[in-house]
Short mmCIF file of C-alpha atoms and ligand atoms in Angstrom, two decimals:
data_model
loop_
_atom_site.label_atom_id
_atom_site.label_comp_id
_atom_site.label_asym_id
_atom_site.label_seq_id
_atom_site.Cartn_x
_atom_site.Cartn_y
_atom_site.Cartn_z
CA MET A 1160 -70.73 -138.66 -106.32
CA LEU A 1161 -71.60 -139.29 -102.67
CA ASP A 1162 -75.22 -139.29 -101.58
CA ALA A 1163 -74.60 -137.28 -98.44
CA VAL A 1164 -71.83 -135.38 -96.73
CA VAL A 1165 -72.29 -134.52 -93.04
CA ILE A 1166 -70.38 -131.55 -91.63
CA GLY A 1167 -69.69 -132.22 -87.93
CA ALA A 1168 -69.47 -135.50 -86.01
CA GLY A 1169 -71.60 -134.55 -82.97
CA PRO A 1170 -74.46 -136.84 -81.85
CA ASN A 1171 -76.87 -135.28 -84.36
CA GLY A 1172 -74.47 -135.39 -87.30
CA LEU A 1173 -73.59 -138.99 -86.63
CA THR A 1174 -77.25 -139.94 -86.18
CA ALA A 1175 -78.16 -138.37 -89.55
CA ALA A 1176 -75.16 -140.17 -91.18
CA VAL A 1177 -76.15 -143.58 -89.64
CA GLU A 1178 -79.77 -143.28 -90.67
CA LEU A 1179 -78.91 -142.45 -94.28
CA ALA A 1180 -76.16 -145.08 -94.54
CA ARG A 1181 -78.61 -147.68 -93.21
CA ARG A 1182 -80.92 -146.81 -96.08
CA GLY A 1183 -78.09 -147.71 -98.47
CA MET A 1184 -76.72 -144.20 -99.12
CA ALA A 1185 -73.01 -143.43 -99.55
CA VAL A 1186 -72.22 -141.09 -96.62
CA GLU A 1187 -69.06 -139.37 -95.41
CA VAL A 1188 -68.66 -137.21 -92.28
CA PHE A 1189 -66.15 -134.38 -91.92
CA GLU A 1190 -65.26 -133.28 -88.36
CA ALA A 1191 -63.12 -130.23 -87.50
CA HIS A 1192 -61.81 -131.69 -84.22
CA ALA A 1193 -59.16 -134.42 -83.94
CA THR A 1194 -61.73 -136.74 -82.35
CA ILE A 1195 -65.43 -137.31 -82.98
CA GLY A 1196 -68.31 -136.60 -80.58
CA GLY A 1197 -68.82 -132.82 -80.45
CA GLY A 1198 -70.62 -132.24 -77.17
CA ALA A 1199 -70.18 -135.91 -76.20
CA ARG A 1200 -66.47 -136.49 -75.64
CA THR A 1201 -64.23 -137.87 -72.93
CA GLU A 1202 -60.67 -136.67 -72.35
CA GLU A 1203 -57.90 -136.68 -69.75
CA LEU A 1204 -58.27 -132.95 -69.15
CA THR A 1205 -56.48 -132.72 -65.81
CA LEU A 1206 -54.21 -135.55 -64.61
CA PRO A 1207 -53.32 -138.98 -66.04
CA GLY A 1208 -56.05 -141.53 -65.31
CA PHE A 1209 -58.79 -138.92 -64.76
CA ARG A 1210 -61.21 -139.22 -67.66
CA HIS A 1211 -63.45 -136.13 -67.88
CA ASP A 1212 -66.43 -135.21 -70.04
CA PRO A 1213 -65.72 -131.62 -71.18
CA CYS A 1214 -69.33 -131.28 -72.32
CA SER A 1215 -72.25 -133.61 -71.72
CA ALA A 1216 -72.06 -136.13 -68.89
CA VAL A 1217 -75.54 -137.31 -67.91
CA HIS A 1218 -77.92 -138.87 -70.43
CA PRO A 1219 -81.63 -139.07 -69.64
CA LEU A 1220 -82.41 -138.05 -73.22
CA ALA A 1221 -79.90 -140.38 -74.89
CA ALA A 1222 -81.11 -143.36 -72.86
CA GLY A 1223 -84.69 -142.45 -73.81
CA SER A 1224 -84.06 -141.35 -77.38
CA PRO A 1225 -86.33 -143.04 -79.98
CA ALA A 1226 -83.51 -142.64 -82.57
CA PHE A 1227 -80.83 -144.31 -80.41
CA THR A 1228 -83.19 -147.02 -79.17
CA ALA A 1229 -83.90 -148.05 -82.77
CA MET A 1230 -80.15 -148.41 -83.42
CA GLY A 1231 -79.32 -150.81 -80.61
CA LEU A 1232 -76.14 -148.93 -79.68
CA GLU A 1233 -75.46 -151.37 -76.85
CA ARG A 1234 -74.18 -153.79 -79.52
CA PHE A 1235 -71.38 -151.33 -80.12
CA GLY A 1236 -70.10 -151.04 -76.56
CA LEU A 1237 -72.51 -148.47 -75.10
CA GLN A 1238 -73.31 -149.49 -71.53
CA TRP A 1239 -75.52 -147.38 -69.29
CA LEU A 1240 -74.57 -147.12 -65.63
CA HIS A 1241 -77.23 -145.98 -63.17
CA PRO A 1242 -76.53 -144.20 -59.87
CA ASP A 1243 -78.61 -145.05 -56.78
CA ILE A 1244 -80.47 -141.75 -57.19
CA PRO A 1245 -80.62 -139.97 -60.61
CA MET A 1246 -80.58 -136.48 -59.11
CA ALA A 1247 -80.39 -134.83 -55.66
CA HIS A 1248 -81.30 -131.23 -54.99
CA PRO A 1249 -79.76 -130.50 -51.58
CA PHE A 1250 -80.41 -127.59 -49.24
CA PRO A 1251 -77.75 -126.05 -46.97
CA ASP A 1252 -79.33 -127.62 -43.85
CA GLY A 1253 -78.37 -131.09 -45.16
CA THR A 1254 -81.85 -132.09 -46.34
CA ALA A 1255 -82.61 -132.73 -50.03
CA ALA A 1256 -85.33 -133.17 -52.59
CA VAL A 1257 -84.54 -136.13 -54.78
CA LEU A 1258 -85.52 -137.17 -58.26
CA ALA A 1259 -85.49 -140.94 -57.75
CA ARG A 1260 -86.29 -143.80 -60.15
CA SER A 1261 -89.54 -144.34 -58.26
CA VAL A 1262 -92.29 -141.72 -58.17
CA GLY A 1263 -93.02 -142.63 -54.55
CA GLU A 1264 -89.50 -141.93 -53.29
CA THR A 1265 -89.38 -138.65 -55.20
CA ALA A 1266 -92.78 -137.56 -53.89
CA MET A 1267 -91.83 -138.42 -50.28
CA SER A 1268 -88.77 -136.21 -50.47
CA LEU A 1269 -90.92 -133.20 -51.30
CA GLY A 1270 -92.92 -133.11 -48.05
CA ALA A 1271 -96.47 -134.27 -47.23
CA HIS A 1272 -98.44 -131.64 -49.14
CA ASP A 1273 -96.35 -131.50 -52.27
CA ALA A 1274 -96.02 -135.29 -52.52
CA GLY A 1275 -99.65 -135.54 -53.65
CA THR A 1276 -99.29 -132.66 -56.09
CA TYR A 1277 -96.21 -134.34 -57.63
CA ARG A 1278 -98.04 -137.65 -58.06
CA ARG A 1279 -101.11 -135.98 -59.59
CA LEU A 1280 -98.96 -133.90 -61.98
CA LEU A 1281 -97.06 -136.92 -63.35
CA ALA A 1282 -99.74 -139.66 -63.12
CA PRO A 1283 -101.25 -139.14 -66.60
CA PHE A 1284 -97.89 -139.52 -68.27
CA LEU A 1285 -96.30 -142.42 -66.39
CA GLY A 1286 -95.59 -145.43 -68.61
CA LYS A 1287 -95.96 -143.26 -71.75
CA TRP A 1288 -92.36 -142.20 -72.28
CA ASP A 1289 -92.12 -143.74 -75.75
CA SER A 1290 -95.03 -141.79 -77.21
CA LEU A 1291 -94.17 -138.58 -75.37
CA ALA A 1292 -90.57 -138.73 -76.63
CA ALA A 1293 -91.71 -139.38 -80.21
CA ASP A 1294 -94.33 -136.63 -80.01
CA PHE A 1295 -92.31 -133.92 -78.30
CA LEU A 1296 -88.71 -134.47 -79.47
CA ARG A 1297 -89.62 -133.14 -82.93
CA THR A 1298 -90.93 -130.13 -84.80
CA GLN A 1299 -94.45 -129.77 -83.45
CA TRP A 1300 -96.18 -129.04 -86.72
CA LEU A 1301 -94.53 -131.76 -88.82
CA GLY A 1302 -96.79 -134.77 -88.67
CA LEU A 1303 -99.53 -135.86 -86.28
CA PRO A 1304 -98.92 -136.97 -82.69
CA ARG A 1305 -98.82 -140.68 -82.01
CA ASP A 1306 -100.97 -140.41 -78.89
CA PRO A 1307 -103.17 -137.30 -79.40
CA VAL A 1308 -104.88 -137.43 -76.00
CA THR A 1309 -101.66 -137.60 -73.99
CA TYR A 1310 -100.11 -135.08 -76.38
CA ALA A 1311 -102.85 -132.53 -75.71
CA ARG A 1312 -102.78 -133.16 -71.98
CA PHE A 1313 -99.00 -132.87 -71.76
CA GLY A 1314 -98.96 -129.86 -74.06
CA LEU A 1315 -101.25 -127.91 -71.71
CA ALA A 1316 -98.94 -128.45 -68.74
CA ALA A 1317 -95.74 -128.16 -70.77
CA ALA A 1318 -96.50 -124.81 -72.43
CA GLN A 1319 -96.37 -123.00 -69.11
CA PRO A 1320 -93.35 -121.24 -67.69
CA VAL A 1321 -91.95 -123.31 -64.82
CA ALA A 1322 -92.45 -120.23 -62.60
CA LEU A 1323 -96.21 -120.79 -63.01
CA LEU A 1324 -96.00 -124.56 -62.53
CA ASP A 1325 -94.09 -123.94 -59.32
CA ARG A 1326 -97.13 -122.19 -57.81
CA ARG A 1327 -98.85 -125.54 -57.51
CA PHE A 1328 -96.35 -126.49 -54.84
CA ARG A 1329 -96.30 -125.19 -51.33
CA ASP A 1330 -92.69 -125.80 -50.21
CA GLN A 1331 -89.28 -124.92 -51.51
CA LYS A 1332 -88.26 -128.54 -51.98
CA ALA A 1333 -90.60 -129.15 -54.96
CA ARG A 1334 -90.26 -125.61 -56.31
CA GLY A 1335 -86.47 -125.76 -56.25
CA LEU A 1336 -86.48 -129.24 -57.79
CA PHE A 1337 -88.61 -128.15 -60.77
CA ALA A 1338 -86.75 -124.85 -61.25
CA GLY A 1339 -83.45 -126.75 -61.31
CA LEU A 1340 -84.80 -129.26 -63.88
CA ALA A 1341 -86.04 -126.43 -66.11
CA ALA A 1342 -82.70 -124.62 -65.82
CA HIS A 1343 -81.17 -127.29 -68.06
CA VAL A 1344 -82.59 -125.42 -71.05
CA ILE A 1345 -80.84 -122.18 -70.03
CA ALA A 1346 -83.84 -119.82 -70.28
CA PRO A 1347 -85.41 -117.63 -67.61
CA LEU A 1348 -87.90 -119.52 -65.42
CA THR A 1349 -90.61 -117.24 -66.83
CA SER A 1350 -90.08 -118.52 -70.39
CA PRO A 1351 -92.95 -120.51 -71.92
CA GLY A 1352 -92.21 -124.21 -72.28
CA THR A 1353 -89.78 -124.41 -69.38
CA ALA A 1354 -92.42 -126.40 -67.42
CA GLY A 1355 -92.42 -128.93 -70.25
CA ALA A 1356 -88.67 -129.37 -70.07
CA ALA A 1357 -88.80 -129.89 -66.30
CA ILE A 1358 -91.60 -132.45 -66.47
CA MET A 1359 -89.87 -134.33 -69.32
CA PHE A 1360 -86.64 -134.58 -67.23
CA ALA A 1361 -88.69 -135.86 -64.25
CA LEU A 1362 -90.50 -138.41 -66.45
CA ALA A 1363 -87.19 -139.49 -67.98
CA ALA A 1364 -85.89 -140.35 -64.50
CA HIS A 1365 -88.96 -142.52 -63.84
CA ALA A 1366 -88.86 -144.16 -67.27
CA GLY A 1367 -85.21 -144.89 -68.13
CA GLY A 1368 -83.18 -143.09 -65.46
CA TRP A 1369 -80.42 -140.51 -65.71
CA PRO A 1370 -77.49 -142.80 -66.56
CA VAL A 1371 -73.91 -142.15 -67.57
CA PRO A 1372 -72.20 -144.22 -70.22
CA ARG A 1373 -69.43 -146.54 -68.94
CA GLY A 1374 -66.14 -144.95 -69.87
CA GLY A 1375 -67.70 -141.50 -70.40
CA SER A 1376 -69.85 -139.71 -72.93
CA GLN A 1377 -67.42 -140.58 -75.71
CA ALA A 1378 -69.03 -144.01 -75.72
CA VAL A 1379 -72.13 -142.57 -77.43
CA PRO A 1380 -70.46 -141.17 -80.61
CA ASP A 1381 -68.07 -144.12 -80.65
CA ALA A 1382 -71.03 -146.51 -80.86
CA LEU A 1383 -72.70 -144.34 -83.53
CA ALA A 1384 -69.49 -144.26 -85.58
CA ALA A 1385 -69.08 -148.04 -85.29
CA LEU A 1386 -72.60 -148.53 -86.65
CA LEU A 1387 -71.95 -146.01 -89.40
CA ARG A 1388 -68.80 -147.85 -90.51
CA LEU A 1389 -70.74 -151.13 -90.52
CA HIS A 1390 -73.01 -149.59 -93.14
CA GLY A 1391 -70.08 -148.34 -95.22
CA GLY A 1392 -69.96 -144.78 -93.92
CA VAL A 1393 -66.64 -142.93 -93.54
CA VAL A 1394 -65.57 -140.40 -90.93
CA HIS A 1395 -62.81 -137.85 -91.54
CA THR A 1396 -61.39 -135.93 -88.55
CA ASP A 1397 -59.14 -132.84 -88.35
CA PHE A 1398 -61.10 -131.42 -91.28
CA GLU A 1399 -62.66 -128.01 -90.64
CA VAL A 1400 -65.08 -127.27 -93.43
CA LYS A 1401 -64.84 -123.64 -94.52
CA ARG A 1402 -66.55 -123.75 -97.92
CA LEU A 1403 -68.74 -126.27 -99.73
CA ASP A 1404 -65.96 -126.47 -102.35
CA ASP A 1405 -63.72 -128.07 -99.68
CA LEU A 1406 -65.99 -131.16 -99.84
CA PRO A 1407 -66.43 -133.98 -102.32
CA PRO A 1408 -69.42 -133.64 -104.67
CA ALA A 1409 -72.58 -134.93 -102.98
CA ARG A 1410 -76.35 -134.86 -103.47
CA ALA A 1411 -76.91 -133.50 -99.96
CA TYR A 1412 -74.83 -131.52 -97.47
CA ILE A 1413 -76.05 -131.91 -93.90
CA PHE A 1414 -74.75 -129.41 -91.32
CA ASP A 1415 -74.29 -130.36 -87.69
CA THR A 1416 -73.27 -126.77 -87.08
CA SER A 1417 -74.76 -123.48 -85.94
CA PRO A 1418 -77.07 -121.88 -88.52
CA THR A 1419 -74.63 -118.95 -88.78
CA ALA A 1420 -71.82 -121.28 -89.81
CA LEU A 1421 -74.12 -123.11 -92.23
CA ALA A 1422 -75.05 -119.83 -93.96
CA ARG A 1423 -71.40 -118.77 -94.17
CA ILE A 1424 -70.10 -122.11 -95.49
CA ALA A 1425 -72.97 -122.79 -97.89
CA GLY A 1426 -73.12 -119.21 -99.16
CA LEU A 1427 -76.66 -118.55 -97.92
CA GLY A 1428 -75.95 -114.93 -97.04
CA ASN A 1429 -78.24 -113.52 -94.38
CA ALA A 1430 -80.55 -116.51 -94.24
CA TYR A 1431 -80.09 -116.87 -90.48
CA ARG A 1432 -79.29 -113.31 -89.55
CA GLY A 1433 -82.09 -113.14 -87.02
CA VAL A 1434 -81.00 -116.19 -85.00
CA ARG A 1435 -80.41 -115.37 -81.34
CA TYR A 1436 -77.86 -117.12 -79.21
CA GLY A 1437 -78.33 -117.51 -75.47
CA PRO A 1438 -76.20 -117.10 -72.35
CA GLY A 1439 -72.92 -119.01 -71.97
CA VAL A 1440 -71.79 -121.48 -69.37
CA PHE A 1441 -68.73 -121.68 -67.19
CA LYS A 1442 -67.50 -125.25 -66.88
CA ILE A 1443 -65.00 -126.76 -64.42
CA ASP A 1444 -63.73 -130.36 -64.45
CA TYR A 1445 -62.09 -131.45 -61.25
CA ALA A 1446 -59.71 -134.25 -60.31
CA LEU A 1447 -60.43 -134.93 -56.64
CA SER A 1448 -58.59 -136.97 -54.00
CA GLY A 1449 -61.90 -138.33 -52.68
CA PRO A 1450 -65.67 -138.19 -53.11
CA VAL A 1451 -67.37 -134.80 -52.74
CA PRO A 1452 -68.09 -134.32 -48.98
CA TRP A 1453 -71.79 -133.39 -49.41
CA THR A 1454 -73.62 -132.55 -46.20
CA SER A 1455 -76.69 -134.24 -47.66
CA ALA A 1456 -76.65 -138.05 -47.54
CA GLU A 1457 -78.81 -138.19 -50.69
CA ALA A 1458 -76.31 -136.09 -52.65
CA ARG A 1459 -73.60 -138.63 -51.81
CA ARG A 1460 -75.66 -141.31 -53.64
CA ALA A 1461 -76.77 -139.22 -56.64
CA GLY A 1462 -75.31 -139.15 -60.15
CA THR A 1463 -76.31 -135.52 -60.65
CA VAL A 1464 -76.57 -132.88 -57.97
CA HIS A 1465 -78.24 -129.47 -58.52
CA LEU A 1466 -77.10 -126.58 -56.33
CA GLY A 1467 -79.78 -123.84 -56.27
CA PRO A 1468 -81.25 -124.36 -53.80
CA THR A 1469 -84.51 -122.32 -53.95
CA SER A 1470 -86.45 -121.44 -57.08
CA GLY A 1471 -85.83 -117.77 -56.19
CA GLU A 1472 -82.05 -118.20 -56.20
CA ILE A 1473 -82.12 -120.30 -59.39
CA GLY A 1474 -84.32 -117.71 -61.13
CA THR A 1475 -82.01 -114.90 -60.05
CA ALA A 1476 -78.92 -116.71 -61.38
CA LEU A 1477 -80.57 -117.48 -64.73
CA ARG A 1478 -81.92 -113.95 -65.06
CA ALA A 1479 -78.49 -112.45 -64.30
CA ALA A 1480 -76.84 -114.56 -67.03
CA ALA A 1481 -79.59 -113.60 -69.50
CA ASP A 1482 -79.25 -109.89 -68.62
CA GLY A 1483 -75.48 -109.87 -69.04
CA ARG A 1484 -74.49 -109.92 -65.35
CA ALA A 1485 -72.22 -112.61 -63.94
CA PRO A 1486 -74.15 -114.34 -61.17
CA SER A 1487 -72.47 -113.95 -57.79
CA VAL A 1488 -74.33 -117.06 -56.54
CA PRO A 1489 -74.56 -119.35 -59.58
CA PHE A 1490 -77.00 -122.21 -60.01
CA LEU A 1491 -74.80 -125.25 -60.56
CA ILE A 1492 -75.42 -128.54 -62.31
CA THR A 1493 -72.88 -131.09 -61.11
CA SER A 1494 -72.16 -134.74 -61.93
CA GLN A 1495 -70.04 -137.33 -60.14
CA PRO A 1496 -69.62 -140.17 -62.66
CA SER A 1497 -66.73 -141.90 -60.89
CA LEU A 1498 -69.06 -142.86 -58.02
CA ILE A 1499 -70.43 -145.58 -60.30
CA ASP A 1500 -67.80 -145.89 -63.01
CA PRO A 1501 -64.34 -147.00 -61.83
CA THR A 1502 -62.84 -146.36 -65.30
CA ARG A 1503 -63.11 -142.64 -64.76
CA ALA A 1504 -60.43 -142.06 -62.10
CA PRO A 1505 -57.58 -143.88 -60.32
CA GLU A 1506 -58.70 -146.03 -57.41
CA GLY A 1507 -60.12 -143.98 -54.51
CA LYS A 1508 -59.99 -140.76 -56.50
CA HIS A 1509 -62.77 -139.03 -58.42
CA THR A 1510 -63.66 -136.90 -61.39
CA PHE A 1511 -66.24 -134.19 -60.74
CA TRP A 1512 -68.10 -132.12 -63.37
CA VAL A 1513 -69.78 -128.77 -62.76
CA TYR A 1514 -71.16 -125.86 -64.74
CA GLY A 1515 -73.08 -122.65 -64.10
CA HIS A 1516 -74.57 -119.99 -66.36
CA VAL A 1517 -72.79 -116.79 -67.33
CA PRO A 1518 -73.56 -114.03 -69.84
CA HIS A 1519 -73.14 -114.62 -73.56
CA GLY A 1520 -69.48 -114.21 -74.54
CA TRP A 1521 -68.43 -113.52 -70.92
CA GLU A 1522 -64.66 -113.47 -70.48
CA GLY A 1523 -64.41 -113.44 -66.66
CA ASP A 1524 -63.37 -116.21 -64.26
CA ALA A 1525 -66.19 -117.71 -62.18
CA THR A 1526 -64.02 -120.28 -60.36
CA GLU A 1527 -64.28 -118.47 -57.00
CA ALA A 1528 -68.08 -118.07 -57.22
CA VAL A 1529 -68.49 -121.72 -58.25
CA GLU A 1530 -66.31 -123.03 -55.41
CA ARG A 1531 -68.04 -120.77 -52.87
CA GLN A 1532 -71.35 -122.35 -53.90
CA LEU A 1533 -69.87 -125.85 -53.74
CA GLU A 1534 -68.48 -125.21 -50.20
CA ARG A 1535 -71.98 -124.17 -49.10
CA PHE A 1536 -73.23 -127.72 -49.71
CA ALA A 1537 -69.99 -129.68 -49.35
CA PRO A 1538 -67.75 -127.99 -46.75
CA GLY A 1539 -64.13 -129.03 -47.28
CA PHE A 1540 -64.56 -129.49 -51.06
CA ARG A 1541 -61.57 -127.28 -51.88
CA ASP A 1542 -59.23 -129.46 -49.79
CA LEU A 1543 -59.85 -132.39 -52.17
CA VAL A 1544 -58.97 -130.59 -55.40
CA LEU A 1545 -55.92 -132.16 -57.09
CA ALA A 1546 -56.39 -130.27 -60.37
CA ARG A 1547 -59.06 -128.35 -62.28
CA ALA A 1548 -59.66 -127.64 -65.96
CA VAL A 1549 -61.62 -124.44 -66.46
CA ALA A 1550 -63.53 -123.36 -69.59
CA GLY A 1551 -65.64 -120.21 -69.97
CA PRO A 1552 -67.43 -119.06 -73.13
CA PRO A 1553 -64.31 -118.21 -75.14
CA GLN A 1554 -62.67 -121.61 -74.45
CA LEU A 1555 -65.93 -123.50 -75.14
CA ALA A 1556 -66.43 -121.67 -78.45
CA ALA A 1557 -62.79 -122.33 -79.40
CA ARG A 1558 -63.30 -126.04 -78.72
CA ASN A 1559 -66.54 -126.29 -80.70
CA ALA A 1560 -67.58 -123.54 -83.17
CA ASN A 1561 -71.25 -124.37 -82.51
CA TYR A 1562 -71.07 -122.85 -79.00
CA VAL A 1563 -71.37 -119.29 -80.23
CA GLY A 1564 -70.51 -117.01 -77.27
CA GLY A 1565 -70.41 -120.08 -75.05
CA ASP A 1566 -74.10 -120.92 -75.72
CA ILE A 1567 -74.02 -124.72 -75.35
CA CYS A 1568 -77.55 -124.93 -76.84
CA ALA A 1569 -76.38 -123.35 -80.13
CA GLY A 1570 -79.44 -121.08 -80.15
CA SER A 1571 -81.46 -119.41 -77.44
CA ALA A 1572 -84.17 -121.45 -75.73
CA ALA A 1573 -85.87 -118.37 -74.30
CA GLY A 1574 -89.34 -117.33 -75.48
CA LEU A 1575 -90.45 -119.92 -78.01
CA GLY A 1576 -86.83 -120.85 -78.75
CA LEU A 1577 -87.31 -124.54 -78.03
CA VAL A 1578 -90.19 -124.87 -80.50
CA ILE A 1579 -89.27 -122.36 -83.22
CA ARG A 1580 -85.56 -122.86 -84.01
CA PRO A 1581 -83.45 -121.68 -85.66
CA LYS A 1582 -86.21 -119.55 -87.25
CA LEU A 1583 -89.86 -119.93 -88.22
CA ALA A 1584 -90.00 -122.41 -91.10
CA ARG A 1585 -92.33 -125.20 -92.16
CA ASN A 1586 -89.43 -127.61 -92.18
CA PRO A 1587 -86.49 -126.29 -90.13
CA TYR A 1588 -84.15 -129.03 -91.37
CA THR A 1589 -84.28 -127.77 -94.97
CA THR A 1590 -82.77 -124.52 -96.22
CA ALA A 1591 -83.06 -122.15 -99.21
CA HIS A 1592 -80.48 -124.38 -100.98
CA PRO A 1593 -82.13 -127.65 -102.07
CA ALA A 1594 -79.02 -129.72 -101.32
CA VAL A 1595 -78.23 -128.11 -97.95
CA PHE A 1596 -79.79 -129.31 -94.65
CA LEU A 1597 -79.45 -128.47 -90.93
CA CYS A 1598 -79.27 -131.35 -88.43
CA SER A 1599 -77.78 -129.83 -85.27
CA GLN A 1600 -79.32 -128.95 -81.92
CA SER A 1601 -79.99 -125.51 -83.42
CA ALA A 1602 -83.11 -127.18 -84.94
CA PRO A 1603 -85.92 -128.85 -82.96
CA PRO A 1604 -86.04 -130.51 -80.54
CA GLY A 1605 -82.98 -128.51 -79.41
CA PRO A 1606 -80.26 -129.22 -76.87
CA GLY A 1607 -79.27 -132.58 -75.46
CA VAL A 1608 -77.58 -135.73 -76.61
CA HIS A 1609 -80.50 -137.56 -78.25
CA GLY A 1610 -79.76 -137.44 -81.94
CA MET A 1611 -83.38 -136.47 -82.71
CA ALA A 1612 -82.54 -133.41 -84.83
CA GLY A 1613 -80.24 -135.68 -86.84
CA HIS A 1614 -83.05 -138.23 -87.13
CA HIS A 1615 -85.54 -135.67 -88.47
CA ALA A 1616 -82.97 -134.09 -90.79
CA ALA A 1617 -82.18 -137.53 -92.23
CA ARG A 1618 -85.88 -137.99 -93.00
CA ALA A 1619 -85.94 -134.63 -94.80
CA VAL A 1620 -82.91 -135.65 -96.84
CA TRP A 1621 -84.36 -139.06 -97.61
CA ARG A 1622 -87.65 -137.55 -98.76
CA ARG A 1623 -85.80 -135.35 -101.20
CA LEU A 1624 -83.28 -137.88 -102.48
CA ARG A 1625 -84.96 -141.28 -102.31
CA PRO A 1626 -85.19 -143.13 -105.61
CA VAL A 1627 -88.52 -142.61 -107.30
CA ARG A 1628 -90.05 -145.98 -108.26
C1 LIG B 1205 -70.61 -128.07 -70.72
C2 LIG B 1205 -71.72 -128.84 -71.42
C3 LIG B 1205 -72.51 -129.69 -70.68
C4 LIG B 1205 -73.52 -130.40 -71.28
N1 LIG B 1205 -74.20 -131.35 -70.56
C5 LIG B 1205 -75.11 -132.16 -71.17
C6 LIG B 1205 -75.60 -133.29 -70.51
O1 LIG B 1205 -75.21 -133.62 -69.39
N2 LIG B 1205 -76.50 -134.08 -71.16
C7 LIG B 1205 -76.91 -133.80 -72.44
O2 LIG B 1205 -77.73 -134.55 -73.00
N3 LIG B 1205 -76.41 -132.74 -73.11
C8 LIG B 1205 -75.51 -131.93 -72.53
N4 LIG B 1205 -74.88 -130.91 -73.21
C9 LIG B 1205 -75.43 -130.57 -74.53
C10 LIG B 1205 -74.96 -131.52 -75.62
O3 LIG B 1205 -73.56 -131.66 -75.57
C11 LIG B 1205 -75.41 -130.94 -76.96
O4 LIG B 1205 -76.80 -130.65 -76.92
C12 LIG B 1205 -75.17 -131.95 -78.08
O5 LIG B 1205 -73.81 -132.36 -78.13
C13 LIG B 1205 -75.54 -131.35 -79.42
O6 LIG B 1205 -75.24 -132.24 -80.45
P1 LIG B 1205 -75.02 -131.75 -81.95
O7 LIG B 1205 -74.69 -132.96 -82.75
O8 LIG B 1205 -76.13 -130.91 -82.39
O9 LIG B 1205 -73.77 -130.76 -81.90
P2 LIG B 1205 -72.30 -130.90 -81.26
O10 LIG B 1205 -72.29 -131.98 -80.28
O11 LIG B 1205 -71.90 -129.55 -80.86
O12 LIG B 1205 -71.41 -131.39 -82.51
C14 LIG B 1205 -71.10 -130.57 -83.57
C15 LIG B 1205 -69.82 -131.02 -84.22
O13 LIG B 1205 -69.60 -130.29 -85.43
C16 LIG B 1205 -68.25 -129.96 -85.51
N5 LIG B 1205 -68.14 -128.79 -86.40
C17 LIG B 1205 -68.61 -127.54 -86.19
N6 LIG B 1205 -68.29 -126.74 -87.23
C18 LIG B 1205 -67.58 -127.52 -88.11
C19 LIG B 1205 -66.96 -127.27 -89.39
N7 LIG B 1205 -67.02 -126.06 -89.96
N8 LIG B 1205 -66.32 -128.28 -90.00
C20 LIG B 1205 -66.28 -129.52 -89.46
N9 LIG B 1205 -66.83 -129.78 -88.25
C21 LIG B 1205 -67.48 -128.82 -87.58
C22 LIG B 1205 -67.85 -129.64 -84.08
O14 LIG B 1205 -66.44 -129.71 -83.89
C23 LIG B 1205 -68.61 -130.76 -83.33
O15 LIG B 1205 -67.84 -131.93 -83.23
C24 LIG B 1205 -73.83 -130.23 -72.65
C25 LIG B 1205 -73.02 -129.37 -73.41
C26 LIG B 1205 -71.94 -128.69 -72.80
C27 LIG B 1205 -71.05 -127.87 -73.62
#
């Protein structure tokens, strides 16, 4: 009998598998797709030589993840590449707010008044990434914070909606920057906790940057799988788990899936009936004949570029997606990895990654709206397009069953959705079945490639299965 079977080889499933295998357990992973990685893959989606990330591309949370840091994934080929500027937030007049590695450069880009506000907001937390990540990338009521004073201080600011935090700033540069950062969690700007997400992303830039892995996001699961094999773990691909009976006997079954799929496969009936899924995304991967012709000089040096530009426009786009209307002017998150990674495209050419928010399960085509928004900040963009790969909610859900209705967070982040997920429970990684566990981003701390849900699920499994001395 195996000690643990993991269903799904995404970052969280592989993290759970590695942590249990390192403790001496016999672990096997079963992945539906032909390759491992889940939301961290790299594929030639368009033309030969153009290596795209169909899902995640930029990794502030992976680079700053306590779980990944403890594994030393760099020994297994993971190499972080840093752009000149982690993120630029341009405006149509060619100016930009920037999230730079240094607090000073970021503050300067926000204008004289808001520079001071930015410095004061972040000052108490600078240099404290390690304890903040350990204390917030978890289920808040499981265990005591490592640094209670910083925890309480951060919690007060973090609990607010970003729409409220934005009122501290006078100009659109800072307001737009924070709204764009908060929009990563795909909840309306009035949702509690969105300020916390925005501040965490800003702190991550100042602590460890917003890097991309050399060769693409696939490097993250590849490194995890190499470490797993070193500890005797086994990964099976092309194996979609439909029932627990499909799997070898094991003492624990750990699901890197949506809670809905877990309930269906493990026969838990309506256990997760109340789980809400959020809006979908519309993703386009481009092969380009040259770099994106941004009007803003800062955007030309940035790894990630957010296209809002104002908090008002960003809020309207998010609200439309949440209310079931396709945004006519989408808020776009874009990434240009080939600026710093020559392995991603043939010489002189580029891969470009972009997504915007659309309603849950939306079946329309947002290509025109996306490219109109791109042309607003990079006139001539369309002339560079050699090929594009387009994926809306149905295609994303077909590629990865966890993206129910195209929700790339596998569970709504609106309301208290980042803290209480997938439902209110003392330990969200355990289920009504003593041998069945949940380790995906559907559990706290939620979306992102950081492996922390896998880390906490592995602890829950270990506590239940460890040998009693
Ligand atoms: C377009 C897009 C852009 C994103 N951008 C970023 C970004 O830049 N940075 C970032 O940090 N995050 C980003 N994310 C989010 C990130 O990809 C996810 O938060 C992360 O991958 C979640 O990890 P996970 O292990 O919980 O699940 P997943 O990565 O979804 O992995 C789950 C795995 O389980 C498998 N599976 C599901 N059901 C079964 C079954 N029945 N049997 C066997 N296998 C099964 C799936 O095939 C998949 O491989 C993005 C996601 C998308 C889609």
